[in-house]
mmCIF file of C-alpha atoms in Angstrom:
data_model
loop_
_atom_site.group_PDB
_atom_site.id
_atom_site.type_symbol
_atom_site.label_atom_id
_atom_site.label_comp_id
_atom_site.label_asym_id
_atom_site.label_seq_id
_atom_site.Cartn_x
_atom_site.Cartn_y
_atom_site.Cartn_z
ATOM 1 C CA MET A 168 0.000 0.000 0.000
ATOM 2 C CA SER A 169 1.262 3.471 -0.828
ATOM 3 C CA VAL A 170 2.322 5.994 1.791
ATOM 4 C CA LEU A 171 -0.421 8.187 3.259
ATOM 5 C CA LEU A 172 0.178 11.924 3.710
ATOM 6 C CA ALA A 173 -2.072 14.154 5.831
ATOM 7 C CA ILE A 174 -2.389 17.666 4.396
ATOM 8 C CA VAL A 175 -3.558 20.330 6.827
ATOM 9 C CA SER A 176 -5.128 23.191 4.914
ATOM 10 C CA GLN A 177 -8.244 25.331 4.881
ATOM 11 C CA ASP A 178 -7.743 26.105 1.202
ATOM 12 C CA ALA A 179 -9.571 23.390 -0.737
ATOM 13 C CA ASP A 180 -8.192 24.516 -4.103
ATOM 14 C CA TYR A 181 -4.606 24.387 -2.869
ATOM 15 C CA TYR A 182 -5.189 20.935 -1.359
ATOM 16 C CA LEU A 183 -6.628 19.599 -4.618
ATOM 17 C CA MET A 184 -3.656 20.883 -6.593
ATOM 18 C CA LEU A 185 -1.114 19.472 -4.115
ATOM 19 C CA SER A 186 -3.008 16.201 -3.838
ATOM 20 C CA TYR A 187 -2.973 15.795 -7.623
ATOM 21 C CA ILE A 188 0.814 16.215 -7.705
ATOM 22 C CA LEU A 189 1.401 13.815 -4.814
ATOM 23 C CA LYS A 190 -0.945 11.151 -6.147
ATOM 24 C CA GLY A 191 0.882 11.322 -9.466
ATOM 25 C CA ALA A 192 4.036 10.376 -7.574
ATOM 26 C CA GLY A 193 2.301 7.387 -5.970
ATOM 27 C CA TYR A 194 1.273 8.817 -2.600
ATOM 28 C CA ARG A 195 -2.163 8.750 -1.002
ATOM 29 C CA THR A 196 -3.427 11.970 0.565
ATOM 30 C CA MET A 197 -6.151 13.086 2.914
ATOM 31 C CA LEU A 198 -7.339 16.574 3.766
ATOM 32 C CA VAL A 199 -7.457 17.714 7.383
ATOM 33 C CA ASP A 200 -9.369 20.990 7.420
ATOM 34 C CA ILE A 201 -9.691 21.144 11.209
ATOM 35 C CA PRO A 202 -6.103 21.756 12.393
ATOM 36 C CA SER A 203 -6.806 20.738 15.987
ATOM 37 C CA GLU A 204 -7.644 17.236 14.732
ATOM 38 C CA ALA A 205 -4.504 16.844 12.617
ATOM 39 C CA VAL A 206 -2.459 14.735 15.020
ATOM 40 C CA ALA A 207 -5.323 12.442 16.035
ATOM 41 C CA THR A 208 -6.366 11.939 12.412
ATOM 42 C CA ALA A 209 -2.805 11.214 11.292
ATOM 43 C CA VAL A 210 -2.376 8.654 14.074
ATOM 44 C CA ASP A 211 -5.725 6.958 13.424
ATOM 45 C CA ARG A 212 -5.044 6.687 9.688
ATOM 46 C CA ASP A 213 -1.344 5.827 10.137
ATOM 47 C CA ALA A 214 -0.102 8.769 8.081
ATOM 48 C CA ALA A 215 3.652 8.871 7.502
ATOM 49 C CA ALA A 216 3.780 12.660 7.328
ATOM 50 C CA ILE A 217 1.773 15.771 8.105
ATOM 51 C CA ILE A 218 2.108 18.586 5.586
ATOM 52 C CA VAL A 219 0.925 21.916 6.985
ATOM 53 C CA ASP A 220 -0.216 24.772 4.773
ATOM 54 C CA CYS A 221 0.953 27.564 7.083
ATOM 55 C CA GLN A 222 -0.458 31.070 7.058
ATOM 56 C CA PRO A 223 1.354 34.087 8.570
ATOM 57 C CA GLY A 224 0.619 34.485 12.262
ATOM 58 C CA SER A 225 -1.012 31.084 12.606
ATOM 59 C CA GLN A 226 -0.362 28.804 15.594
ATOM 60 C CA ILE A 227 -1.281 25.683 13.627
ATOM 61 C CA LEU A 228 2.276 24.488 13.109
ATOM 62 C CA ALA A 229 3.365 24.913 16.719
ATOM 63 C CA ASP A 230 0.220 23.189 17.987
ATOM 64 C CA ILE A 231 0.701 20.181 15.714
ATOM 65 C CA ALA A 232 4.393 19.885 16.626
ATOM 66 C CA SER A 233 3.460 20.028 20.304
ATOM 67 C CA GLY A 234 0.773 17.384 19.805
ATOM 68 C CA LEU A 235 3.221 15.001 18.138
ATOM 69 C CA LYS A 236 5.740 15.525 20.915
ATOM 70 C CA GLU A 237 3.148 14.879 23.638
ATOM 71 C CA ARG A 238 2.234 11.568 22.001
ATOM 72 C CA GLY A 239 5.888 10.600 21.558
ATOM 73 C CA LEU A 240 5.518 10.644 17.779
ATOM 74 C CA ALA A 241 7.898 13.449 16.850
ATOM 75 C CA SER A 242 10.374 10.917 15.428
ATOM 76 C CA ASP A 243 7.754 8.717 13.762
ATOM 77 C CA VAL A 244 5.628 11.234 11.863
ATOM 78 C CA THR A 245 7.446 13.635 9.546
ATOM 79 C CA LEU A 246 6.242 17.230 9.953
ATOM 80 C CA ILE A 247 6.573 19.459 6.897
ATOM 81 C CA ALA A 248 5.729 23.161 6.743
ATOM 82 C CA LEU A 249 4.710 24.984 3.576
ATOM 83 C CA VAL A 250 5.141 28.636 4.455
ATOM 84 C CA ALA A 251 4.376 31.986 2.872
ATOM 85 C CA GLU A 252 7.276 34.093 1.605
ATOM 86 C CA LYS A 253 7.143 36.454 4.571
ATOM 87 C CA ALA A 254 6.600 33.853 7.287
ATOM 88 C CA ALA A 255 9.019 34.204 10.205
ATOM 89 C CA TYR A 256 11.706 31.516 10.022
ATOM 90 C CA LEU A 257 12.292 31.624 13.788
ATOM 91 C CA ASP A 258 8.676 30.567 14.375
ATOM 92 C CA ILE A 259 9.255 27.546 12.150
ATOM 93 C CA LEU A 260 12.496 26.704 13.962
ATOM 94 C CA LYS A 261 10.779 26.910 17.361
ATOM 95 C CA ALA A 262 8.123 24.487 16.165
ATOM 96 C CA ASN A 263 10.905 21.956 15.504
ATOM 97 C CA VAL A 264 9.581 20.863 12.113
ATOM 98 C CA ASP A 265 11.443 18.275 10.069
ATOM 99 C CA GLU A 266 11.502 20.384 6.923
ATOM 100 C CA SER A 267 10.060 23.611 5.529
ATOM 101 C CA PHE A 268 9.455 24.864 2.003
ATOM 102 C CA THR A 269 8.763 28.446 1.001
ATOM 103 C CA ARG A 270 5.812 28.981 -1.327
ATOM 104 C CA PRO A 271 5.727 29.115 -4.250
ATOM 105 C CA MET A 272 7.908 26.040 -4.528
ATOM 106 C CA PRO A 273 8.905 23.693 -7.363
ATOM 107 C CA PRO A 274 6.911 20.460 -6.724
ATOM 108 C CA GLU A 275 9.981 18.338 -7.458
ATOM 109 C CA ARG A 276 11.671 19.689 -4.312
ATOM 110 C CA LEU A 277 8.891 18.385 -2.100
ATOM 111 C CA LEU A 278 8.738 15.068 -3.967
ATOM 112 C CA SER A 279 12.488 14.613 -3.737
ATOM 113 C CA TYR A 280 12.379 15.214 0.006
ATOM 114 C CA LEU A 281 9.479 12.803 0.527
ATOM 115 C CA HIS A 282 11.137 10.045 -1.494
ATOM 116 C CA GLY A 283 14.368 10.408 0.458
ATOM 117 C CA THR A 284 12.733 10.729 3.869
ATOM 118 C CA ILE A 285 9.732 8.412 4.057
ATOM 119 C CA GLY A 286 10.300 6.121 1.107
ATOM 120 C CA ASN A 287 9.065 5.650 -2.421
ATOM 121 C CA SER A 288 5.535 5.300 -3.715
ATOM 122 C CA SER A 289 5.228 1.783 -2.334
ATOM 123 C CA GLY A 290 6.236 2.934 1.095
ATOM 124 C CA GLU A 291 9.534 1.117 0.927
ATOM 125 C CA ALA A 292 12.649 3.173 1.451
ATOM 126 C CA THR A 293 15.895 1.908 0.017
ATOM 127 C CA SER A 294 18.223 1.142 2.885
ATOM 128 C CA ARG A 295 21.724 2.487 2.437
ATOM 129 C CA LEU A 296 24.159 2.085 5.308
ATOM 130 C CA ALA A 297 27.371 4.062 5.327
ATOM 131 C CA PRO A 298 29.970 3.081 7.957
ATOM 132 C CA ILE A 299 31.395 5.827 10.171
ATOM 133 C CA PHE A 300 33.630 3.966 12.613
ATOM 134 C CA ASP A 301 33.537 0.837 14.769
ATOM 135 C CA ASP A 302 29.882 -0.124 15.277
ATOM 136 C CA VAL A 303 28.447 3.181 14.080
ATOM 137 C CA LYS A 304 26.730 3.489 10.701
ATOM 138 C CA LEU A 305 24.732 6.119 8.889
ATOM 139 C CA ASP A 306 21.315 4.916 7.694
ATOM 140 C CA VAL A 307 20.827 7.232 4.721
ATOM 141 C CA SER A 308 17.275 6.139 3.900
ATOM 142 C CA SER A 309 15.821 6.912 7.336
ATOM 143 C CA ARG A 310 18.241 9.687 8.415
ATOM 144 C CA ARG A 311 19.413 7.801 11.498
ATOM 145 C CA VAL A 312 22.638 6.875 13.161
ATOM 146 C CA LEU A 313 22.876 3.206 14.084
ATOM 147 C CA VAL A 314 25.026 2.401 17.095
ATOM 148 C CA ARG A 315 25.558 -1.354 17.307
ATOM 149 C CA GLY A 316 22.269 -1.722 15.441
ATOM 150 C CA THR A 317 20.331 0.595 17.743
ATOM 151 C CA PRO A 318 18.913 3.668 15.953
ATOM 152 C CA VAL A 319 19.474 7.205 17.159
ATOM 153 C CA ASN A 320 16.780 9.334 15.572
ATOM 154 C CA LEU A 321 17.820 12.748 14.307
ATOM 155 C CA SER A 322 15.894 15.544 12.661
ATOM 156 C CA PRO A 323 16.505 15.933 8.911
ATOM 157 C CA ILE A 324 18.596 19.046 9.549
ATOM 158 C CA GLU A 325 20.734 17.297 12.166
ATOM 159 C CA PHE A 326 21.181 14.307 9.893
ATOM 160 C CA ARG A 327 22.293 16.472 6.974
ATOM 161 C CA LEU A 328 24.742 18.280 9.241
ATOM 162 C CA LEU A 329 26.156 14.949 10.405
ATOM 163 C CA SER A 330 26.361 13.638 6.850
ATOM 164 C CA ALA A 331 28.344 16.710 5.795
ATOM 165 C CA LEU A 332 30.699 16.460 8.770
ATOM 166 C CA VAL A 333 31.221 12.720 8.334
ATOM 167 C CA GLY A 334 31.690 13.057 4.593
ATOM 168 C CA ASP A 335 34.645 15.345 5.214
ATOM 169 C CA ALA A 336 35.798 13.933 8.554
ATOM 170 C CA GLY A 337 38.666 15.814 10.156
ATOM 171 C CA ARG A 338 38.187 18.959 8.082
ATOM 172 C CA VAL A 339 36.672 22.025 9.703
ATOM 173 C CA LEU A 340 33.454 23.048 7.951
ATOM 174 C CA ASN A 341 32.450 26.649 8.457
ATOM 175 C CA ARG A 342 28.872 27.702 9.187
ATOM 176 C CA ALA A 343 28.232 28.882 5.634
ATOM 177 C CA GLU A 344 29.123 25.434 4.279
ATOM 178 C CA LEU A 345 26.882 23.722 6.823
ATOM 179 C CA ILE A 346 23.986 26.048 6.061
ATOM 180 C CA ALA A 347 24.350 25.286 2.350
ATOM 181 C CA VAL A 348 23.971 21.531 2.862
ATOM 182 C CA ALA A 349 21.416 21.448 5.679
ATOM 183 C CA TRP A 350 18.841 24.130 4.827
ATOM 184 C CA PRO A 351 16.804 25.018 1.712
ATOM 185 C CA PRO A 352 18.478 27.751 -0.349
ATOM 186 C CA THR A 353 15.454 30.040 -0.001
ATOM 187 C CA VAL A 354 15.588 30.081 3.803
ATOM 188 C CA PHE A 355 17.669 32.653 5.676
ATOM 189 C CA VAL A 356 19.648 31.000 8.464
ATOM 190 C CA GLU A 357 21.659 32.840 11.097
ATOM 191 C CA PRO A 358 25.019 31.371 12.230
ATOM 192 C CA ARG A 359 23.593 30.990 15.735
ATOM 193 C CA THR A 360 20.965 28.610 14.351
ATOM 194 C CA VAL A 361 23.746 26.307 13.151
ATOM 195 C CA ASP A 362 25.235 26.307 16.647
ATOM 196 C CA VAL A 363 21.883 25.312 18.153
ATOM 197 C CA HIS A 364 21.472 22.319 15.823
ATOM 198 C CA ILE A 365 25.094 21.240 16.222
ATOM 199 C CA GLY A 366 24.552 21.326 19.984
ATOM 200 C CA ARG A 367 21.553 19.000 19.681
ATOM 201 C CA LEU A 368 23.461 16.677 17.370
ATOM 202 C CA ARG A 369 26.462 16.623 19.707
ATOM 203 C CA ARG A 370 24.321 15.724 22.730
ATOM 204 C CA ALA A 371 22.495 12.946 20.857
ATOM 205 C CA LEU A 372 25.749 11.327 19.718
ATOM 206 C CA LYS A 373 27.491 11.734 23.049
ATOM 207 C CA GLN A 374 24.608 10.060 24.845
ATOM 208 C CA VAL A 375 25.041 6.820 22.897
ATOM 209 C CA LEU A 376 28.777 6.926 22.270
ATOM 210 C CA GLY A 377 29.875 8.168 25.663
ATOM 211 C CA ARG A 378 32.218 10.721 24.110
ATOM 212 C CA ASP A 379 32.153 13.871 22.041
ATOM 213 C CA VAL A 380 32.967 13.322 18.364
ATOM 214 C CA ILE A 381 32.284 16.858 17.123
ATOM 215 C CA ARG A 382 35.116 19.341 17.571
ATOM 216 C CA THR A 383 34.397 23.053 17.800
ATOM 217 C CA VAL A 384 36.974 25.381 16.274
ATOM 218 C CA PRO A 385 36.317 28.895 17.620
ATOM 219 C CA LYS A 386 35.545 31.477 14.906
ATOM 220 C CA GLU A 387 35.864 28.803 12.219
ATOM 221 C CA GLY A 388 33.340 25.987 12.490
ATOM 222 C CA TYR A 389 33.037 22.314 13.323
ATOM 223 C CA ALA A 390 34.782 19.053 12.471
ATOM 224 C CA PHE A 391 33.961 15.385 12.956
ATOM 225 C CA GLU A 392 36.679 13.441 14.760
ATOM 226 C CA ILE A 393 36.895 9.659 14.451
ATOM 227 C CA SER A 394 40.019 9.112 16.560
#
């Protein structure tokens, strides 16, 4: 059975257009026009992702993110924000979404993200494991770190940051380089935002590895150390 996506929107025309594009790529969709019911509906119907049509000044996104966290589903249900050009990026960051796209957006960007994050049209993601060191591997298909087979769930941003650091292990990557690989090109990201996400990534890895593998180089950036 194909992957089900819950689309939260009060714009029926926009939903129909988006649904047409997604169904053409093999996904099933359902409209949730009562935002307060988004989380419950997604859980009941076993939706793999919630796509939120955000409007400026709306609390919908934050409420849905909070609802997923309260149910312990923040790592199981992908939360995607479709935001207006002038929407405040900090509000999106505070909501801790998995990914955001600025409207208008090329449909292929959303489809590419969905295929890489929650699998293909049959719901089956291609598993690609990339070794890091010892018993630690990168699960590219589900954006996780596997430590002796046990997954450590990371947000898409944190996973992309880790992938960039691991891919050039030992070299110091500056914040501009990390922003380029971890965030959409249309989103403005302050250097401090990179520090916040690196901090979360560092704590997650240290908790399972028992040591810090990300080196901070003051005024320069960050490097992944395997020794």
